[in-house]
PDB file of C-alpha atoms in Angstrom:
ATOM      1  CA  UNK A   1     -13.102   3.768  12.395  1.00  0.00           C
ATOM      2  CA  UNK A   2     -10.123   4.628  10.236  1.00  0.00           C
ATOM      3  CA  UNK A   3     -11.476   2.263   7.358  1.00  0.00           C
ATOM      4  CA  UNK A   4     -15.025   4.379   8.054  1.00  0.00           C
ATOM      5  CA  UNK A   5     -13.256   8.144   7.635  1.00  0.00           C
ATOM      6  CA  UNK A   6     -11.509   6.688   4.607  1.00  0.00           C
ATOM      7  CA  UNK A   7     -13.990   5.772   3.119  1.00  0.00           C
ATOM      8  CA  UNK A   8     -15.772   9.121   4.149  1.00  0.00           C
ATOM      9  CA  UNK A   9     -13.090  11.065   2.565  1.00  0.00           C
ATOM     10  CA  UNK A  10     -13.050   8.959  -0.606  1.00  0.00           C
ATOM     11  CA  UNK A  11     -16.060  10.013  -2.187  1.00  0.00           C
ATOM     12  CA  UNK A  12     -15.460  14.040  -1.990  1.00  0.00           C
ATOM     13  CA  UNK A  13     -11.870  14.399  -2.766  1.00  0.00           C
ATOM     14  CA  UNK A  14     -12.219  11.323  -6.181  1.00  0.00           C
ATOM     15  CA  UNK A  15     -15.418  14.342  -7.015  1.00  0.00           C
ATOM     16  CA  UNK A  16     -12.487  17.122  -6.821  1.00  0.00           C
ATOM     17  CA  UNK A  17      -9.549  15.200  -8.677  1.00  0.00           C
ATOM     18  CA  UNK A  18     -11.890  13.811 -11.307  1.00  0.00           C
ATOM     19  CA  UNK A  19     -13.539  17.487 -11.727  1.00  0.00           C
ATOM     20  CA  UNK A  20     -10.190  19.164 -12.068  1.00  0.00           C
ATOM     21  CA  UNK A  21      -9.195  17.481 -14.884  1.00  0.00           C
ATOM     22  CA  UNK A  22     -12.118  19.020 -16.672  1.00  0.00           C
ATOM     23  CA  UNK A  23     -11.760  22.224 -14.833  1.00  0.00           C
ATOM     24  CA  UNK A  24      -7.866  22.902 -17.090  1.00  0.00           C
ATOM     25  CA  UNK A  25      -9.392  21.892 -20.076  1.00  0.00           C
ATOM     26  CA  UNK A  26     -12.552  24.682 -19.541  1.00  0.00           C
ATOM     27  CA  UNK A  27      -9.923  27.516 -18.189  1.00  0.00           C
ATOM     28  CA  UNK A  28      -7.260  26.631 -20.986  1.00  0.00           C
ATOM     29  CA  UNK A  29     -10.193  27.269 -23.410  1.00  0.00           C
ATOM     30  CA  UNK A  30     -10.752  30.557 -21.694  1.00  0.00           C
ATOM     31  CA  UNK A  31      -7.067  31.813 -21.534  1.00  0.00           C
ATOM     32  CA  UNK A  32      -6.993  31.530 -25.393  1.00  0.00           C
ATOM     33  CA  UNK A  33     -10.465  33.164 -25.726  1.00  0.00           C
ATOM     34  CA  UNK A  34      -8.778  36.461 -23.639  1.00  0.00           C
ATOM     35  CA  UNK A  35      -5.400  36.010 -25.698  1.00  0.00           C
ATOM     36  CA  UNK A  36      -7.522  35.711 -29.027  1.00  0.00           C
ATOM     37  CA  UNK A  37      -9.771  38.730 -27.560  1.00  0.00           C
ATOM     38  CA  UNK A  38      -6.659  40.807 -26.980  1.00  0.00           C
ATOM     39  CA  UNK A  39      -5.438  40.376 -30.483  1.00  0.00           C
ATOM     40  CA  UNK A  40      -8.294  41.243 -32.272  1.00  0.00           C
ATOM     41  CA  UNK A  41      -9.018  44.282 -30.079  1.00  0.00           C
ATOM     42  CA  UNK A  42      -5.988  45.503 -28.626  1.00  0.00           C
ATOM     43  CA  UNK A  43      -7.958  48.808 -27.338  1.00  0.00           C
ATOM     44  CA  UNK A  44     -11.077  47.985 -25.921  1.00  0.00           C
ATOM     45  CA  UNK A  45     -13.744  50.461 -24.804  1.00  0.00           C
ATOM     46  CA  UNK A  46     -12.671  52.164 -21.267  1.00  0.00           C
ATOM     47  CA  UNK A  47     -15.106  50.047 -19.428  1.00  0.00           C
ATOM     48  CA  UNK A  48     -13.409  47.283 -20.279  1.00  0.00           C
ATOM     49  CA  UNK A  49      -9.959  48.828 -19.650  1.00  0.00           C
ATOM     50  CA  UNK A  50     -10.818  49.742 -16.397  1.00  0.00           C
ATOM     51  CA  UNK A  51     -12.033  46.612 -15.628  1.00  0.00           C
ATOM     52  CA  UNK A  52      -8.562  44.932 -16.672  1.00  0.00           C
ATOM     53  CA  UNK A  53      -6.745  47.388 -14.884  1.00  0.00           C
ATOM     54  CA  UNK A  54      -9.096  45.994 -11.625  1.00  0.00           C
ATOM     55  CA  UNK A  55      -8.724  42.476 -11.753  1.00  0.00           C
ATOM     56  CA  UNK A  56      -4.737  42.787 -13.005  1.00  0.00           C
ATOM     57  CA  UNK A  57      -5.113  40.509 -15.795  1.00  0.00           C
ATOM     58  CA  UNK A  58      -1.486  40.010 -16.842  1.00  0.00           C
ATOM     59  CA  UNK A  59      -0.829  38.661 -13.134  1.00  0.00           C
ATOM     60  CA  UNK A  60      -4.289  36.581 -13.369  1.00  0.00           C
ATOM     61  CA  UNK A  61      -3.266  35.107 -16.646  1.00  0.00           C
ATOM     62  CA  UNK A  62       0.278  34.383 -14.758  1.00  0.00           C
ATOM     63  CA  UNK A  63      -1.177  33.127 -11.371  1.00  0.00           C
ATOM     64  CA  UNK A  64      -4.097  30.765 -12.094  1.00  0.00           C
ATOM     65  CA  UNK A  65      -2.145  28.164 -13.745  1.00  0.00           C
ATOM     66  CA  UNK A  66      -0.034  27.953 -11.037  1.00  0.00           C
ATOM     67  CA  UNK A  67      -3.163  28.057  -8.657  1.00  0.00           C
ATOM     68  CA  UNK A  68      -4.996  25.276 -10.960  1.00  0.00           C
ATOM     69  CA  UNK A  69      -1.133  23.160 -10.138  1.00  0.00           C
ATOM     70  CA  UNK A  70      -1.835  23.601  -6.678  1.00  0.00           C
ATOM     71  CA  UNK A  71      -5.216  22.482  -6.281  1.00  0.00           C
ATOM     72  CA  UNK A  72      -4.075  18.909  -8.236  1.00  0.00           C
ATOM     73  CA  UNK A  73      -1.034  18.276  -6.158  1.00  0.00           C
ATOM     74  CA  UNK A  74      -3.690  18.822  -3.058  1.00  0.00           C
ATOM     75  CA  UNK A  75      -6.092  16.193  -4.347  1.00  0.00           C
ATOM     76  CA  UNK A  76      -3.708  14.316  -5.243  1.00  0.00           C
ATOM     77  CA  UNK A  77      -1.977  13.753  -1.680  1.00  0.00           C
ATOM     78  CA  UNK A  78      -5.545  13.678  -0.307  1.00  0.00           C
ATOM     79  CA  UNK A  79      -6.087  10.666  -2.720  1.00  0.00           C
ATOM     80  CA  UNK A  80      -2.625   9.466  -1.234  1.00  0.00           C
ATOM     81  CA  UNK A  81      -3.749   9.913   2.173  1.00  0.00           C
ATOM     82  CA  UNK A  82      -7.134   8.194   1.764  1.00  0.00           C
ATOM     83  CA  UNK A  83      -5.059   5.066   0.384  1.00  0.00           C
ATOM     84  CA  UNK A  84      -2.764   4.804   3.344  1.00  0.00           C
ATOM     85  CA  UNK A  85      -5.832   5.171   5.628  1.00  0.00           C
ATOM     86  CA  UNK A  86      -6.976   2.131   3.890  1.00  0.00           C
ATOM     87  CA  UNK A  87      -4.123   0.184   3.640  1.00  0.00           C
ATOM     88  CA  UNK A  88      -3.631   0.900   7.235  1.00  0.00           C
ATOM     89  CA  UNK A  89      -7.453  -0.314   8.286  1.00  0.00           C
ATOM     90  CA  UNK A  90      -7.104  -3.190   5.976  1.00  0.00           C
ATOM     91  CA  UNK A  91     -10.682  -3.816   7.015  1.00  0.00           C
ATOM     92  CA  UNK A  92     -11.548  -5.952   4.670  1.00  0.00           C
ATOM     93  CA  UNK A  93      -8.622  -8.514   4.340  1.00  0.00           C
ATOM     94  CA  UNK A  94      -9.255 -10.202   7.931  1.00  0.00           C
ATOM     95  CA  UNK A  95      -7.802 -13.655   6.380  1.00  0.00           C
ATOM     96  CA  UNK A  96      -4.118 -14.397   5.581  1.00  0.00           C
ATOM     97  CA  UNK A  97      -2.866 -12.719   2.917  1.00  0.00           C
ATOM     98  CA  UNK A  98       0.575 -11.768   0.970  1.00  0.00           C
ATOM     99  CA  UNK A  99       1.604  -8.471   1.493  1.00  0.00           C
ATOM    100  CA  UNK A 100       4.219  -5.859   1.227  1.00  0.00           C
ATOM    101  CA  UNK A 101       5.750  -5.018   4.491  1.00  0.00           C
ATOM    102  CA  UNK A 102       7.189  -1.846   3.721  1.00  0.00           C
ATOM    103  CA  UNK A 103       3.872  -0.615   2.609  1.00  0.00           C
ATOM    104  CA  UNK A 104       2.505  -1.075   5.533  1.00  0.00           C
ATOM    105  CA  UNK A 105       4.927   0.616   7.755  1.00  0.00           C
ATOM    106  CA  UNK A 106       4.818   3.691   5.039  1.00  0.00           C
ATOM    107  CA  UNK A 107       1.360   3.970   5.992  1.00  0.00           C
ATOM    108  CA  UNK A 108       1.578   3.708   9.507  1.00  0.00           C
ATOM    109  CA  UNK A 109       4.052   6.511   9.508  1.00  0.00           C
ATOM    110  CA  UNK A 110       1.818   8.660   6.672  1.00  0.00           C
ATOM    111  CA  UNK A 111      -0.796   8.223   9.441  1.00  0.00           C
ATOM    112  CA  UNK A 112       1.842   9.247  12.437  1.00  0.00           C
ATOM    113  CA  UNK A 113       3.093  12.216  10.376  1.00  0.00           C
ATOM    114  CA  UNK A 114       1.759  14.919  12.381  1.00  0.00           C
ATOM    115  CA  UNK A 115       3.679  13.359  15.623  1.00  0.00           C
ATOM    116  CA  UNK A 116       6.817  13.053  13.199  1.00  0.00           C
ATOM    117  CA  UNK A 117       6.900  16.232  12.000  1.00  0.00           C
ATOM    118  CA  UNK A 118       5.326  18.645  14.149  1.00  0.00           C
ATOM    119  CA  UNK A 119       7.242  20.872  16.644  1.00  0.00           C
ATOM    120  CA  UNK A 120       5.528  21.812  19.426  1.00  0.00           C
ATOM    121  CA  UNK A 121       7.727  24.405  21.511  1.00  0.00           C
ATOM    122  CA  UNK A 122       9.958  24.654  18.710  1.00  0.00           C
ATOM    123  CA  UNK A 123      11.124  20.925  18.832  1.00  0.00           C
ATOM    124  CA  UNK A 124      12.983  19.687  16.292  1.00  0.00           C
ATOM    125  CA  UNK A 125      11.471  17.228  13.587  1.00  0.00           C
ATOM    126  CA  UNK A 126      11.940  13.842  14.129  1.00  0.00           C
ATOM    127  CA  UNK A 127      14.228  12.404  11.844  1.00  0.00           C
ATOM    128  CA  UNK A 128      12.764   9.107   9.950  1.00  0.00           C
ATOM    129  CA  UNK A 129      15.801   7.062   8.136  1.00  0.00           C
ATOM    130  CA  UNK A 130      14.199   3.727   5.969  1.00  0.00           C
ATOM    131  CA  UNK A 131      16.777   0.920   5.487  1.00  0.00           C
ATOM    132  CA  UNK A 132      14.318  -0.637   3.678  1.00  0.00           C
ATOM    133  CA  UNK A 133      15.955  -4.724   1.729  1.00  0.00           C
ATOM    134  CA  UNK A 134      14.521  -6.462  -0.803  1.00  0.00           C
ATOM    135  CA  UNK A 135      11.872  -8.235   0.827  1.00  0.00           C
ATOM    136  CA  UNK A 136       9.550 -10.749  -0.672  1.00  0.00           C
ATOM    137  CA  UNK A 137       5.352 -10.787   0.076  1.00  0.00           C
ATOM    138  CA  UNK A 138       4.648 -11.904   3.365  1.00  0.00           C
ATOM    139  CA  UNK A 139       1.774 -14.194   4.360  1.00  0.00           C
ATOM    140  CA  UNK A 140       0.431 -12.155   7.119  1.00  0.00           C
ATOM    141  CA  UNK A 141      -2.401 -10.420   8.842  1.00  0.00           C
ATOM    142  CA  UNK A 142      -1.895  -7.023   7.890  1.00  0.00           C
ATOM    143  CA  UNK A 143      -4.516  -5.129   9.909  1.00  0.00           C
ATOM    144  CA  UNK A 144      -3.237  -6.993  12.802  1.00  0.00           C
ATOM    145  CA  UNK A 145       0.828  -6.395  11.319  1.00  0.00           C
ATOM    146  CA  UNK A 146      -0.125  -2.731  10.661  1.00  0.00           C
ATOM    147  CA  UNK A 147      -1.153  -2.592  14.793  1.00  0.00           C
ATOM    148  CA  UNK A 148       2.079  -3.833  15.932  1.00  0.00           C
ATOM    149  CA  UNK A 149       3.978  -0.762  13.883  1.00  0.00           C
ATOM    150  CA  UNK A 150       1.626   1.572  14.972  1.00  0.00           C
ATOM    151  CA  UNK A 151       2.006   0.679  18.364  1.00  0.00           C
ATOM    152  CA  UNK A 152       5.834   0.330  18.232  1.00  0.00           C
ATOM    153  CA  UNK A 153       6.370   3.575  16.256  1.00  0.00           C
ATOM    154  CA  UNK A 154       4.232   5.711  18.722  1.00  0.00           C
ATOM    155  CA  UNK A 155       6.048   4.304  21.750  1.00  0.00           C
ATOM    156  CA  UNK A 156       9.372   5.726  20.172  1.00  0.00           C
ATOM    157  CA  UNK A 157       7.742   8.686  19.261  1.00  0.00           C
ATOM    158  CA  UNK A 158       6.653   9.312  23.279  1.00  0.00           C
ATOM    159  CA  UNK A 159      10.283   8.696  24.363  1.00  0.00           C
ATOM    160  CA  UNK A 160      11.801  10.817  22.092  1.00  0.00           C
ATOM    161  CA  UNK A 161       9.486  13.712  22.967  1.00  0.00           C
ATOM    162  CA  UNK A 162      10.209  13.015  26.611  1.00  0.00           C
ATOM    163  CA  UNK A 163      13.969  13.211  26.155  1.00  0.00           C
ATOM    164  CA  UNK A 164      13.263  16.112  23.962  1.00  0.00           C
ATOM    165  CA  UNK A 165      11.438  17.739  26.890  1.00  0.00           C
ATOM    166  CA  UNK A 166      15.191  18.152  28.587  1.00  0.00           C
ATOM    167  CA  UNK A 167      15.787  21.680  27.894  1.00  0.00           C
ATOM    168  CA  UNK A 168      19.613  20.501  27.944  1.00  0.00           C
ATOM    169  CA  UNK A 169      19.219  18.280  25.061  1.00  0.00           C
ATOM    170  CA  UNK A 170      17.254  20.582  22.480  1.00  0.00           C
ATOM    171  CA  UNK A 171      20.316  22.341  21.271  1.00  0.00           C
ATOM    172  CA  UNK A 172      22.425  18.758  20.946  1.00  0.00           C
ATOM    173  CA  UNK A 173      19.798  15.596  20.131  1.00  0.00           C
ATOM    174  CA  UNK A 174      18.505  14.952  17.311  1.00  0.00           C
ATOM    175  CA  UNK A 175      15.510  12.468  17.615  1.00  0.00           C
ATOM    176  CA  UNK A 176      15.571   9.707  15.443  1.00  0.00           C
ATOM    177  CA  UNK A 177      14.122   6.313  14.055  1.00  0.00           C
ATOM    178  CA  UNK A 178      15.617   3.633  11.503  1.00  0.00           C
ATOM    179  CA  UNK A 179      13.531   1.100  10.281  1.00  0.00           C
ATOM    180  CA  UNK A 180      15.590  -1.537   8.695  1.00  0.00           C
ATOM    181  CA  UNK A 181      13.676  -4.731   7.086  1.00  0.00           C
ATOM    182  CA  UNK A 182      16.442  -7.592   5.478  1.00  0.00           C
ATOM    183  CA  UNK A 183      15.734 -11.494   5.176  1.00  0.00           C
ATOM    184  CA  UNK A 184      17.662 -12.478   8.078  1.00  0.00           C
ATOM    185  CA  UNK A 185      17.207 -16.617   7.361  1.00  0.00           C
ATOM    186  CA  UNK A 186      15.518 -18.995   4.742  1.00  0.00           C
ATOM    187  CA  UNK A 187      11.819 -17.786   5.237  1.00  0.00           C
ATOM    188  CA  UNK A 188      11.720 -15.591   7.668  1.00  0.00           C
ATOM    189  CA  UNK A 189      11.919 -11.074   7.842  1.00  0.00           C
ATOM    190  CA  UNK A 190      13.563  -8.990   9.859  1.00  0.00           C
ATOM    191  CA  UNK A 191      11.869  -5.677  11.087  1.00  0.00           C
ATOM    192  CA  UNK A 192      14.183  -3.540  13.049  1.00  0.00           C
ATOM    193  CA  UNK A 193      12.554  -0.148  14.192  1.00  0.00           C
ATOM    194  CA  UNK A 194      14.715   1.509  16.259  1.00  0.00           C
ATOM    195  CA  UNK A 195      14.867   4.791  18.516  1.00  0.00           C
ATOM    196  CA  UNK A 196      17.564   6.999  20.202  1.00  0.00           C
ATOM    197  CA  UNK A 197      15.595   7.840  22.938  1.00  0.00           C
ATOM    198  CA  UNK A 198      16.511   7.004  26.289  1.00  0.00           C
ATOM    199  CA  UNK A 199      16.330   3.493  26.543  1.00  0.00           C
ATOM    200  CA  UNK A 200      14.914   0.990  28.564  1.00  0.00           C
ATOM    201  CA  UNK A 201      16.443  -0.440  31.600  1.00  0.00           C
ATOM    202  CA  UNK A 202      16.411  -4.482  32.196  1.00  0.00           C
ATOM    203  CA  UNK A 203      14.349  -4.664  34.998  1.00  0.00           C
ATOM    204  CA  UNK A 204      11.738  -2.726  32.676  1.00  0.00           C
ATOM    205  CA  UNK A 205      12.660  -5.082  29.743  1.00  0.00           C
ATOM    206  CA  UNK A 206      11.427  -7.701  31.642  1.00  0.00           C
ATOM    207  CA  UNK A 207       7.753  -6.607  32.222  1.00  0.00           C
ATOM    208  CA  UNK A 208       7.389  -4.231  29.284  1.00  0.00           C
ATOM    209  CA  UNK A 209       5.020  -7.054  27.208  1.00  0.00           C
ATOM    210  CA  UNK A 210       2.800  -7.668  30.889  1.00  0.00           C
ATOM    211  CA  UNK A 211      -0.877  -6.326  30.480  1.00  0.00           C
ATOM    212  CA  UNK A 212      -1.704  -2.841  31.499  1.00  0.00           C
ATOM    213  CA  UNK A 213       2.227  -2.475  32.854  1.00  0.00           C
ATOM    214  CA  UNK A 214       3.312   0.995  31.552  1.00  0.00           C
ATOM    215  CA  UNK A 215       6.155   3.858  32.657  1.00  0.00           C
ATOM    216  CA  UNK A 216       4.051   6.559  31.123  1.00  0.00           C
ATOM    217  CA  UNK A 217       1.963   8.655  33.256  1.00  0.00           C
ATOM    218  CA  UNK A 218      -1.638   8.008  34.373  1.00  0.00           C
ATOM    219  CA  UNK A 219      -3.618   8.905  31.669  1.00  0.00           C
ATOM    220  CA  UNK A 220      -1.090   8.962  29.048  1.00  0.00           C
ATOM    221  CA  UNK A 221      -1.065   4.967  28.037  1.00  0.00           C
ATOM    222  CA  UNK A 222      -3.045   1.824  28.673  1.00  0.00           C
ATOM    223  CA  UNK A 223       0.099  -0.741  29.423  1.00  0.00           C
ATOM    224  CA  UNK A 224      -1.814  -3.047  26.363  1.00  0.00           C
ATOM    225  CA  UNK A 225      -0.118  -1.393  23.274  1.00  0.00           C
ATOM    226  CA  UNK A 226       3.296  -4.110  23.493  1.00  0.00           C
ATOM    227  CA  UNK A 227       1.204  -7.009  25.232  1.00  0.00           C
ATOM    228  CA  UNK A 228      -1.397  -6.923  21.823  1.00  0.00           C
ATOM    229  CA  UNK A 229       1.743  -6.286  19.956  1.00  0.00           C
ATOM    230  CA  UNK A 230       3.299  -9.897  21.695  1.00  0.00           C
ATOM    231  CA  UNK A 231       0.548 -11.693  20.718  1.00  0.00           C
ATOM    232  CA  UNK A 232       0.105 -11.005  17.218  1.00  0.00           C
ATOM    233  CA  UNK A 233       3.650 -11.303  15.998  1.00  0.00           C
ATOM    234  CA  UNK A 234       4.329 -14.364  18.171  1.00  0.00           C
ATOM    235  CA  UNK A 235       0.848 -16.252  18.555  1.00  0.00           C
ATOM    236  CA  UNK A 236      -1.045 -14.673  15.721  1.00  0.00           C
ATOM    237  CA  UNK A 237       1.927 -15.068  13.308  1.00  0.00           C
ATOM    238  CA  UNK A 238       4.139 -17.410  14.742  1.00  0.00           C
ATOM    239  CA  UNK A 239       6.689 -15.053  14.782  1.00  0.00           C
ATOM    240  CA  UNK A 240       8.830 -13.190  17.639  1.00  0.00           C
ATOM    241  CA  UNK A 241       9.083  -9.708  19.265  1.00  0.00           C
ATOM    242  CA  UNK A 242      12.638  -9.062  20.700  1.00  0.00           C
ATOM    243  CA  UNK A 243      13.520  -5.430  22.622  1.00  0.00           C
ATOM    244  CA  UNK A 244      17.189  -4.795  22.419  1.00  0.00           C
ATOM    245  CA  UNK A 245      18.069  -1.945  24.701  1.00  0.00           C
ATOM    246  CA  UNK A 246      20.102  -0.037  27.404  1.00  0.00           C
ATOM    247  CA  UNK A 247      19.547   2.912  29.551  1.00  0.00           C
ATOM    248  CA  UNK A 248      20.970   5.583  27.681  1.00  0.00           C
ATOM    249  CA  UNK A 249      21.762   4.084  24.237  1.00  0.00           C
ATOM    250  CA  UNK A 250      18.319   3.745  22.777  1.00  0.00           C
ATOM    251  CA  UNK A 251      16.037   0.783  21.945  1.00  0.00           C
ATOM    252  CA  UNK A 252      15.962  -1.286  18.986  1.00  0.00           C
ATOM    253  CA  UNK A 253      12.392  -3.567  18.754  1.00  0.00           C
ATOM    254  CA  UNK A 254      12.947  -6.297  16.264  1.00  0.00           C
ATOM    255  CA  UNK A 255      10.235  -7.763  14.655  1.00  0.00           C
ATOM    256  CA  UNK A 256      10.302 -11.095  13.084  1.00  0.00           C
ATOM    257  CA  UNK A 257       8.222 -12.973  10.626  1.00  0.00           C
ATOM    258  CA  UNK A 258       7.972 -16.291   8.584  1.00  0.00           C
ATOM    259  CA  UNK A 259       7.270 -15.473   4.943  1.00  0.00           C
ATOM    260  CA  UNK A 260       4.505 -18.553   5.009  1.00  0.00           C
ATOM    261  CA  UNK A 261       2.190 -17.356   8.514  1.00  0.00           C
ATOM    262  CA  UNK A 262       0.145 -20.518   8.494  1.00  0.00           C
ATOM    263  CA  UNK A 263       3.217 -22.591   8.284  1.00  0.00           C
ATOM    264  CA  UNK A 264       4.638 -21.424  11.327  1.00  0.00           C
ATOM    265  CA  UNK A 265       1.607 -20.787  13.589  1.00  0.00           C
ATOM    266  CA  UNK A 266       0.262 -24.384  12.923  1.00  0.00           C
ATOM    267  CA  UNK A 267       3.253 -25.617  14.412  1.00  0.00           C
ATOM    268  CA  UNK A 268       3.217 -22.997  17.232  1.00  0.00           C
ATOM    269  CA  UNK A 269      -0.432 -23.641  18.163  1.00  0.00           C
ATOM    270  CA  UNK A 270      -0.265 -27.132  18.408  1.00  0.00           C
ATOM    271  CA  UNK A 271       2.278 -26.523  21.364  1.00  0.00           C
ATOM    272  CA  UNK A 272      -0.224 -24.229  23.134  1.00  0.00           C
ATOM    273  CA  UNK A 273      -2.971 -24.771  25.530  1.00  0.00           C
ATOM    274  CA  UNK A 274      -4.407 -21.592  24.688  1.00  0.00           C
ATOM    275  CA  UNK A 275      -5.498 -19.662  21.990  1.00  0.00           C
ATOM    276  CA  UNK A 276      -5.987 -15.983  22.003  1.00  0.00           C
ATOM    277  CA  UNK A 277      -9.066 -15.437  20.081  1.00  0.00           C
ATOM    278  CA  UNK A 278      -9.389 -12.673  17.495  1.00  0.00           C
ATOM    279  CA  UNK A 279     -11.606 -10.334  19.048  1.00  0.00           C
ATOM    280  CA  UNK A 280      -8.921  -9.879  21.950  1.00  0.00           C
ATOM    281  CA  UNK A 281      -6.458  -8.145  19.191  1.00  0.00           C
ATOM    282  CA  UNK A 282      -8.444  -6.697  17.136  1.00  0.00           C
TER     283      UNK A 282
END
């Protein structure tokens, strides 16, 4: 579906950005047609001079360049927008394939931005800090990777806007979220995504990646978000899926990955008896 409204959106906003480009050219021309107008006849017929006086032509002359400026940074963050979309689908790359990491998490929060940043009630913005190392490609599935940071990022998000909802914290927290990605060993990533919220208790910790087991309220989750998340970092990838936590002093998920996928899941799939099979995660 996201792939499908990308590619919806595509087609109109390249027709703006491309037109644009023609459009400054055509009202340049024009703006030195008026200037070259004005200097040849500096006192036009009174028609004319009332119609200058009408449409304020010193402040039109001033304000459409600006206006023109506008309209190109707007296509151009639609055209940003449309690419995240589709790097977030990644609908068409199904198979392994090396990837940047950190531009899939920038997407996933580009397409979480109106939970990040919007203030219902006057709530404060979350606060998004990127401790972002020098990673190398990974060998991944990164429609499947980009699932597991979606997932992760909007569970933080809903605990943070639950705390939030304690009138006695709005004046004092600050919600917040640190991603941190560093090579922790020879071949392998580190993905740290971490949230000040509340935390998670250890009895929870224990049944948080169980199918359809949630603390949110009915109607508000499906219990499958972490339990999809499970399997494609540790069977899908080989990799694992750690929650760090306490009640009261946030919760750190930590996300780890070999470099080389097939590598790692060979050897982790010959020591299973079962296979999840793709349709199940996807």
């Amino acid at each position: 579906m996201v792939a499908g409204v990308a590619h919806e959106i595509n087609n109109p906003a390249n027709f703006i950005y491309g037109n644009l480009f023609h459009t400054e050219i055509y009202l340049r021309q024009l703006l030195e047609l008026i200037n070259t107008y004005q200097q040849h006849y500096p006192e036009p017929k009174l028609a004319v001079q009332a119609k200058l006086k009408s449409i304020d032509l010193p402040f039109l002359l001033e304000d459409l360049p600006k206006l023109l400026n506008s309209m190109q940074t707007g296509a151009e963050r639609i055209k940003h927008i449309v690419e995240s979309l589709r790097n977030f689908s990644r609908l068409d790359e199904a198979q392994l394939k090396a990837v940047d990491i950190h531009e899939g998490l920038n997407s996933t929060l580009l397409i979480l931005q109106n939970r990040i940043s919007y203030a219902p009630n006057n709530r404060p913005e979350i606060i998004v800090i990127k401790e972002y190392g020098n990673l190398p490609l990974v060998n991944c599935y990164p429609g499947q990777l980009n699932q597991v940071f979606f997932n992760i990022l909007t569970n933080a998000i809903d605990v943070l806007e639950q705390k939030l909802n304690n009138i006695k914290l709005q004046s004092s927290f600050t919600p917040l979220i640190r991603i941190r990605t560093t090579i922790n060993q020879v071949g392998w990533v580190n993905i740290q995504i971490f949230d000040n919220g509340s935390g998670i208790s250890e009895d929870v910790q224990n049944k948080i990646y169980d199918p359809f087991f949630t603390t949110k309220p009915v109607g508000q989750g499906t219990g499958l978000g972490l339990s999809i998340s499970y399997q494609i970092v540790v069977q899908r990838h080989g990799g694992r899926l750690n929650c760090i936590s306490a009640k009261g002093q946030g919760t750190t998920f930590q996300i780890e990955l070999p470099i080389d996928t097939l590598i790692h899941t060979s050897c982790f799939l010959g020591k299973q008896s079962q296979v999840v099979p793709d349709e199940a995660i996807e």
